[in-house]
XYZ file of C-alpha atoms in Angstrom:
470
model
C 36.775 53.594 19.658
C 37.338 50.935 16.765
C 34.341 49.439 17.944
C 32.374 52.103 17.810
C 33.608 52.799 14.335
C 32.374 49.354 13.198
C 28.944 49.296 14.512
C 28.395 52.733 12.680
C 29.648 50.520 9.515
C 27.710 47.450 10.485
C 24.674 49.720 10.799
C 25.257 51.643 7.585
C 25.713 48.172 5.531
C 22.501 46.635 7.384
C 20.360 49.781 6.202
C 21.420 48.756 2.407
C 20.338 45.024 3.095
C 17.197 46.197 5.540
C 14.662 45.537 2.019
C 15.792 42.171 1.279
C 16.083 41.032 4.945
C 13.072 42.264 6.402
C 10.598 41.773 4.222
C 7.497 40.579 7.033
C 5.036 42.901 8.913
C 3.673 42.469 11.268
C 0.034 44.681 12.768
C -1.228 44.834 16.024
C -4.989 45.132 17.087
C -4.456 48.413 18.239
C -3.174 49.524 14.777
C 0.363 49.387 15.275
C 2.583 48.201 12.335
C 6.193 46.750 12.269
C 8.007 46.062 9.505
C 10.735 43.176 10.133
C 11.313 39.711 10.374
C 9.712 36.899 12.618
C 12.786 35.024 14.717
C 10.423 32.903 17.252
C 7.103 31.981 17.479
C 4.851 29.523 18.969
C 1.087 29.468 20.095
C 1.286 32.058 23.038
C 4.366 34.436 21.414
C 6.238 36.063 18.521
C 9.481 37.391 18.834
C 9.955 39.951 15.992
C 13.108 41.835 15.027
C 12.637 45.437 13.882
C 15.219 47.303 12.000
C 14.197 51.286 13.196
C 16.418 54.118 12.804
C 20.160 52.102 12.331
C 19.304 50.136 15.289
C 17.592 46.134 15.379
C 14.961 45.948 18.321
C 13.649 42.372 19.521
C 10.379 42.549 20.477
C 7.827 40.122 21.925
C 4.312 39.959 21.033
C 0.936 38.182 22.564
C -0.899 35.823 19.883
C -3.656 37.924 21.377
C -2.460 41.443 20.261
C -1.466 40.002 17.010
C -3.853 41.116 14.159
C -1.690 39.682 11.097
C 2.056 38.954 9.891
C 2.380 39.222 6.224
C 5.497 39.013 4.050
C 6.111 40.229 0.392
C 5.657 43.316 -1.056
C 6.230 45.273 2.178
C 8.924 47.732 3.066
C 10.518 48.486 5.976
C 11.202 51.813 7.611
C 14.914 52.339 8.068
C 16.216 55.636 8.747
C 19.049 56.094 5.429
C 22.325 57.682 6.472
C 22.841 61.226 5.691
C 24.026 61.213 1.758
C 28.221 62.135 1.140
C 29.192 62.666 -2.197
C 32.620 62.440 -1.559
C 34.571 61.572 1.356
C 35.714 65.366 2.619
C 38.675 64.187 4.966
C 40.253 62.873 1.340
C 40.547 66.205 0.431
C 42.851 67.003 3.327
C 46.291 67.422 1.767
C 49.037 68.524 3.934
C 52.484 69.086 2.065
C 55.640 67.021 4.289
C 57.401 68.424 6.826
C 60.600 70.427 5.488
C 64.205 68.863 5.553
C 66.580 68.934 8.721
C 69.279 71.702 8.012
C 72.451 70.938 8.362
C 74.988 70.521 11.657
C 76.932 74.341 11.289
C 79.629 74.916 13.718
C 79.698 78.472 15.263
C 82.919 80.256 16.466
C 80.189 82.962 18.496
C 77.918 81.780 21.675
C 74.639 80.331 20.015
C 70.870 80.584 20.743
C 68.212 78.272 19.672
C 64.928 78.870 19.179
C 62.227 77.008 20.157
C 58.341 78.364 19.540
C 55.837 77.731 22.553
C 53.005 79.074 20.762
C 49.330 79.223 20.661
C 47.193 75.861 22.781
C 48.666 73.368 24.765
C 47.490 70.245 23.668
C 47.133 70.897 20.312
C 49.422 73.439 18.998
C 52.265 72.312 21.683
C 52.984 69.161 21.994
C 55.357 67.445 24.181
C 56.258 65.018 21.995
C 56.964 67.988 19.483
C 58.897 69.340 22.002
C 61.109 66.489 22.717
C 61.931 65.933 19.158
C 63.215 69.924 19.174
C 65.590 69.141 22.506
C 66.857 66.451 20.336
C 67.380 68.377 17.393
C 69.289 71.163 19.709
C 71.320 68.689 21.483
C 72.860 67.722 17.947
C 73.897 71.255 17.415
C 74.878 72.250 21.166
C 73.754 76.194 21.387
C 75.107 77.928 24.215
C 71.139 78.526 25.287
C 68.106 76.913 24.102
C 65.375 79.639 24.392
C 61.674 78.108 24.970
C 60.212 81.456 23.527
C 56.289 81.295 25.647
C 53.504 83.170 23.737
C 50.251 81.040 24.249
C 47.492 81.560 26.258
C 46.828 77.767 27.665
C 45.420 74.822 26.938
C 44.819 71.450 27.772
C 45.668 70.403 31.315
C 46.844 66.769 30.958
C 49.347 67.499 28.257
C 51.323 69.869 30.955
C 52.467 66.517 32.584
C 54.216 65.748 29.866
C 55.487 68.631 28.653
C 57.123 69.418 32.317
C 58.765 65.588 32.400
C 60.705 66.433 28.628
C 61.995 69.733 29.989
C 62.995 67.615 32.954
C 65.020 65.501 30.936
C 66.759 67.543 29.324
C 67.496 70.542 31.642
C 71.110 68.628 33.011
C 71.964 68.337 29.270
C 71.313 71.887 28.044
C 71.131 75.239 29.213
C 67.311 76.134 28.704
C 65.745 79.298 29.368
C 62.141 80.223 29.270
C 61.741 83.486 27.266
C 58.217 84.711 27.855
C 56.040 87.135 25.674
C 52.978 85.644 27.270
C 52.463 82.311 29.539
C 48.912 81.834 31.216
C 47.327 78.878 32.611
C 49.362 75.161 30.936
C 51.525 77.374 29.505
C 52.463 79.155 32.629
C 52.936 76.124 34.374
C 55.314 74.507 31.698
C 57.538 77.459 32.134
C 58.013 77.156 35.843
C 60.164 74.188 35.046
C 62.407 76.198 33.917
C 65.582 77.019 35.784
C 65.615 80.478 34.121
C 63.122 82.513 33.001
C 63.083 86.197 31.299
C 60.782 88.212 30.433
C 59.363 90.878 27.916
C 58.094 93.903 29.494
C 54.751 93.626 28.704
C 54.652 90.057 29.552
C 51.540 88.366 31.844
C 52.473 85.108 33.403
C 50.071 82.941 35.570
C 46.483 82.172 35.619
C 46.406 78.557 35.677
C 42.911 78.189 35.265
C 42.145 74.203 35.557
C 39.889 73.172 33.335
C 39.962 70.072 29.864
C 38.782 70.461 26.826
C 36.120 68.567 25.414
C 35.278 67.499 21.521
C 35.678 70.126 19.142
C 37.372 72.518 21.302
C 34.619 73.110 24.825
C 36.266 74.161 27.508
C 35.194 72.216 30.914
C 35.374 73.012 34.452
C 37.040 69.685 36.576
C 35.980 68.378 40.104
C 38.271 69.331 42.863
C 39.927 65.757 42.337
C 41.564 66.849 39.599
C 41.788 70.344 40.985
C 44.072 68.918 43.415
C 46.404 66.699 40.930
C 47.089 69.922 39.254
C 47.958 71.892 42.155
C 50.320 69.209 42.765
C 51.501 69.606 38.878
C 52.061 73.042 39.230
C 54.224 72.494 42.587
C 56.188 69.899 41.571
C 57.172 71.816 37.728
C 58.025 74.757 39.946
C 60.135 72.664 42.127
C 62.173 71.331 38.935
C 62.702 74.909 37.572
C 64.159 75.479 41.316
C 61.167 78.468 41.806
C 58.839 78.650 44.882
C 55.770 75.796 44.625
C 53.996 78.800 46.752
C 53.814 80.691 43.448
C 52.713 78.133 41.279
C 49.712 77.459 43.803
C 48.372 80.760 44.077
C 48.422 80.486 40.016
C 45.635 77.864 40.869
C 44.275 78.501 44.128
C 42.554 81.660 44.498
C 41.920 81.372 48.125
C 45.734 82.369 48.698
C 46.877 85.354 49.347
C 50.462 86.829 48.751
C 52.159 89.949 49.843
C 55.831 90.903 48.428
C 57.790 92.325 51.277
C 61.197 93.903 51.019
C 63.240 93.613 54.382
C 66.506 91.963 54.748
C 65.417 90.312 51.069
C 62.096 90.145 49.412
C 59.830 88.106 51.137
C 56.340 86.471 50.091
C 53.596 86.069 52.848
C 50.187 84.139 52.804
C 47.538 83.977 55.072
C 47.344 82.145 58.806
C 45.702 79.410 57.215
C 49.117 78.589 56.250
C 51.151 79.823 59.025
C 53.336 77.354 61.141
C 53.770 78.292 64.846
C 57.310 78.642 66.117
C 58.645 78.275 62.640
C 61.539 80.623 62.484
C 62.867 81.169 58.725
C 66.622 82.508 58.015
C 67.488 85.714 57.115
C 68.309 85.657 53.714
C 68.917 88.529 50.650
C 67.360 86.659 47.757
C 63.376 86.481 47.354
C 61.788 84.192 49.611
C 58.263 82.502 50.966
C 58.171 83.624 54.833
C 54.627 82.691 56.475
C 52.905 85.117 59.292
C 50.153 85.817 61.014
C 47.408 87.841 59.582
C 47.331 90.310 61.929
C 51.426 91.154 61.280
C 50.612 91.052 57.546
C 52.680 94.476 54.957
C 54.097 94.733 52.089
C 52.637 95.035 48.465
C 49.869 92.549 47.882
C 50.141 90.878 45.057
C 47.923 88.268 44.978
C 44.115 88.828 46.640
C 41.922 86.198 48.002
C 39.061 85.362 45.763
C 42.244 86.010 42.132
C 44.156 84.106 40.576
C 48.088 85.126 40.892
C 49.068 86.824 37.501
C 52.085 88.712 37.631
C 53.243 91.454 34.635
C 56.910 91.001 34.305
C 58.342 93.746 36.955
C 56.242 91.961 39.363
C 57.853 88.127 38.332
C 61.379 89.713 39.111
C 60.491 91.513 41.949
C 59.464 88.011 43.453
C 62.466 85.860 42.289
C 60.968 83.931 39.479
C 62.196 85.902 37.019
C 65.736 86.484 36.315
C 65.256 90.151 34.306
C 63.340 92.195 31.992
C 64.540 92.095 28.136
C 63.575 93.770 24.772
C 64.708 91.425 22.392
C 67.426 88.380 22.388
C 70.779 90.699 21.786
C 69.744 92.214 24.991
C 69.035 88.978 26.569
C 72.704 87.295 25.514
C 74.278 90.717 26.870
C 72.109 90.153 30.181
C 73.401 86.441 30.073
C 77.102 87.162 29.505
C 76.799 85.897 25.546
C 77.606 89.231 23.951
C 77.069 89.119 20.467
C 75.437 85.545 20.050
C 73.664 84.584 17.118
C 71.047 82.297 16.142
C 72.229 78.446 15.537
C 70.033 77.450 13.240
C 67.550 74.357 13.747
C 64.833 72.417 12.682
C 62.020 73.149 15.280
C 61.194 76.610 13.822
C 60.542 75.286 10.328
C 59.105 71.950 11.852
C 56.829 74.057 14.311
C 55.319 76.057 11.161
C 54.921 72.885 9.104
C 52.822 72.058 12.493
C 50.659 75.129 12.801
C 49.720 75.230 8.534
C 48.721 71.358 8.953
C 47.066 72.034 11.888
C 44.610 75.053 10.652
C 43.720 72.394 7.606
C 42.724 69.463 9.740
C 40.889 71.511 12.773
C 39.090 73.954 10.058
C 37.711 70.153 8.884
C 37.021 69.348 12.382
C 35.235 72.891 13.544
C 33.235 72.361 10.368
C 32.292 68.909 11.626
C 31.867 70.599 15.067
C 29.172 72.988 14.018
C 27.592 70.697 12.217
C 27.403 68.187 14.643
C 25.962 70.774 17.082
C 23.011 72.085 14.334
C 21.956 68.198 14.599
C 21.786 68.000 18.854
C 19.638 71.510 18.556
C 17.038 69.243 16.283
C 17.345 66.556 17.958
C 16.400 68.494 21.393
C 13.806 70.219 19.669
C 12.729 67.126 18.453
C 12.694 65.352 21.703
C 9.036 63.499 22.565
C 9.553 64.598 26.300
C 9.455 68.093 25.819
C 7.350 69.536 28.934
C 5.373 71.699 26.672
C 3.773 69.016 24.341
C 0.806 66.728 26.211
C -0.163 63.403 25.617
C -3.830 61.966 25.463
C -4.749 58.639 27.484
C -7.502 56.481 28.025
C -8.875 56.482 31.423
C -9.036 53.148 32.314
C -6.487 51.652 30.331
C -3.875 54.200 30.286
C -2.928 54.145 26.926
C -1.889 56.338 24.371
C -4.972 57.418 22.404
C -4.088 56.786 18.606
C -3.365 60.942 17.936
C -0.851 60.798 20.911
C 1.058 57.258 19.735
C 1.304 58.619 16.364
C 2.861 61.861 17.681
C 5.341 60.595 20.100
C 6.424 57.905 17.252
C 7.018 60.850 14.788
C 8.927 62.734 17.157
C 10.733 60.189 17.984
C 11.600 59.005 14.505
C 12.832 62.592 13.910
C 14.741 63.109 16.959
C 16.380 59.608 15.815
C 17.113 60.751 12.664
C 18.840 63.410 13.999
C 21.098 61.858 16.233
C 22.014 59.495 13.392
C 23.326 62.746 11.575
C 25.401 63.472 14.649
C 27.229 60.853 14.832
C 28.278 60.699 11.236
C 29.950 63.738 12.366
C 31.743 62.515 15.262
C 32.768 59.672 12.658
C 34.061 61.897 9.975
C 35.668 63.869 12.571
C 37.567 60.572 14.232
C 38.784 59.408 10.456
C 40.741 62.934 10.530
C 41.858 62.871 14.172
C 43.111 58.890 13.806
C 45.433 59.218 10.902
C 47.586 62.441 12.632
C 49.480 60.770 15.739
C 49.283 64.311 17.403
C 45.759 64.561 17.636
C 45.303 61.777 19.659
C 43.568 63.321 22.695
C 40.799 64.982 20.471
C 40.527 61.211 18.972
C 39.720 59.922 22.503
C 37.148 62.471 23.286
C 35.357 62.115 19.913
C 35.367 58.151 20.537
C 33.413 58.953 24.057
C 31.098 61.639 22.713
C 30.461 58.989 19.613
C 29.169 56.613 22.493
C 27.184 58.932 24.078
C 25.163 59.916 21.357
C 24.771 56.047 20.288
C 23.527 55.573 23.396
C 21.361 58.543 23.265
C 19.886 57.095 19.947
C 18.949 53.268 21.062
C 17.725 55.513 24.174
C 15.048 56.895 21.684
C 14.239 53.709 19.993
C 13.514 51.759 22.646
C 11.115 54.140 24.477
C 9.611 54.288 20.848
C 9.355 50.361 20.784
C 8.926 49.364 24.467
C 5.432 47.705 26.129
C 4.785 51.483 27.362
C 1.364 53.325 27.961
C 0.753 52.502 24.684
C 0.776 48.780 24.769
């Protein structure tokens, strides 16, 4: 990434320099010209450098091809970076986080809040989440309530997220409270021990998929398919809830019934049915496997869907522990008549979070759309477009002169526009590198920055290469 950083600064401080420093040119018989500066030459060769479009080419020439190098009053033709006034991220000004309250001892049971909303990965953060466990473990609430209302996010960050509420669940009593939990967030709460439920709560869903720069969602390979079915299982293990579950979240070749016989029982298909396996009779919700063929009970989970289960459905199957309006009815539910709130820091901190987050992504979209405006050119720009024909000569197979000069134009101006990009991938990294949580989008920008560098000197050498063209 830092390197990346520096070659766009390298390349911005060379274009300043390019008059001084190349100051030869250099035309070819066939009428092409370079502007630039000679580094080798001898009677058979000359190796000229070429500053075109942020980039310096090396390119040899035959004594033969040569029709003059001059030097002087000649300019060269560097593309100039896209003019900024002002540096925009300096106007980002995002006030400090509020003050810890202070330690209050309660004489009632306690509950403390912690928000779980909008995307994982961004908006949650495990290392925001952590930093709330610690603040709760200072004021030891009877319950800390992980209150779930987001709709997903970012795959990789579950991992971590799953490993705090590991830690801590043998040092506090957590319990997911869920308005809404779909795909990471879903997940998360599985690691739970205890999980309740609003009654027009949706849980499940766990759509795999990352998120690319500036916010594009992307399907993964069934690699990673795999490692997050193995997520899931293992975060459902933790919260002590079926794995089964948590894999027909993900898999949507599964298939699960809810039975109610001697206890409620969950069945899948024969795929996943193990001969002579006999399974206890038990009251409480359970997996049992069977054949197809013996298959009843209330499907709720068809092949070819995702398992997503409204909150009568979650208790029905033993993941969750009841159905609540609000938190008095919860503590009543839980045997903590009458709690009240103890009153933290991760509220306050967590809307500190969300206001300083809407200023630096509003920056970044910005960036975003901007940055995609300059791809559209530059693929409308592109000198390979199947549409637009070239002229050759017979028996050379060169570029006639009308067909050079049109494949260097659109070159030039595809160039250009790829230059534009990635001062917005740059912009966009300044932002993402000086907030520690944003860390993630930084490494994506860095790899998209490469891509379109690559992209660029891509263009420039087609445009300078021995080609059909000589």
């Amino acid at each position: 990434m830092k390197r990346g950083l520096v070659a766009v600064i390298v390349t911005v401080v060379f274009l300043s320099l390019a008059v001084s420093v190349y100051s030869e040119t250099l035309k070819t018989k066939d009428g092409r010209v370079f502007h630039g500066k000679v580094l080798e030459q001898d009677n058979e060769k000359v190796i000229f450098e070429v500053m075109r479009f942020g980039a310096t080419i090396r390119t040899t020439f035959s004594r033969s091809d040569i029709l003059s190098i001059t030097s002087g009053d000649n300019e060269p033709e560097p593309v100039k970076p896209p003019k900024s006034s002002k540096e925009k991220t300096s106007t980002i000004d995002i006030a400090p986080e509020p003050p810890s309250p202070p330690v209050i001892k309660y004489d009632k049971p306690t509950y403390y809040i912690i928000p779980f909303e909008g995307k994982v990965g961004t908006r949650v953060l495990a290392s925001h989440l952590e930093r709330y466990l610690e603040d709760a473990m200072k004021r030891k609430p009877s319950v800390v309530l992980i209150v779930f209302d987001s709709p997903g996010g970012i795959i990789n960050e579950v991992g971590k997220l799953v490993a705090v509420i590991k830690k801590y669940n043998s040092r506090l009593k957590i319990v997911a409270y869920v308005r809404n939990a779909l795909s990471a967030a879903a997940i998360t709460g599985l690691a739970c021990r205890e999980i309740y439920f609003e009654p027009q709560a949706v849980f499940g869903a766990a759509t795999a998929y990352k998120m690319t720069v500036f916010g594009l969602p992307e399907a993964i390979s069934e690699k990673f398919q795999s490692v997050w079915r193995a997520q899931a299982r293992s975060a459902a293990e933790i919260g002590g809830h079926n794995p089964l579950l948590a894999e027909a979240m993900i898999d949507a070749n599964m298939e699960l019934y809810l039975v109610k016989n001697t206890g409620s029982e969950l069945t899948i298909d024969s795929s996943r049915y193990v001969p002579g396996q006999r399974t206890p009779d038990r009251a409480e919700p359970r997996i049992h496997k069977i054949e197809r063929s013996a298959r009843r009970g209330k499907l709720i989970s068809a092949r070819g869907k995702l398992l997503t289960l409204t909150s009568s459905e979650a208790v029905d199957c033993g993941l969750g522990k009841g159905v609540v309006d609000n938190y008095d009815q919860l503590g009543k539910k839980m045997g903590f008549t009458g709690w009240v709130e103890c009153k933290g820091h991760a509220v306050a901190l967590d809307e500190h979070w969300e206001k300083a987050l809407s200023i630096y992504m509003k920056r970044i979209n910005d960036l975003g759309l901007e940055f995609n405006r300059n791809m559209m050119k530059a693929m409308e720009s592109n000198p390979e477009t199947p549409n637009i024909t070239y002229k050759y000569y017979r028996n050379t197979g060169k570029f006639t002169p009308e067909s050079r000069r049109r494949w260097r134009i659109l070159s030039r101006k595809k160039s250009i526009c790829l230059l534009k990009a990635e001062k917005n991938i740059t912009e966009a990294i300044k932002i993402t590198q000086k907030v520690e949580q944003l860390s993630s989008v930084t490494e994506n920008l860095d790899i998209l920055l490469k891509y379109v560098n690559d992209a660029r000197m891509d263009v420039i050498a087609d445009m300078n290469k021995a080609g059909p063209d000589g």
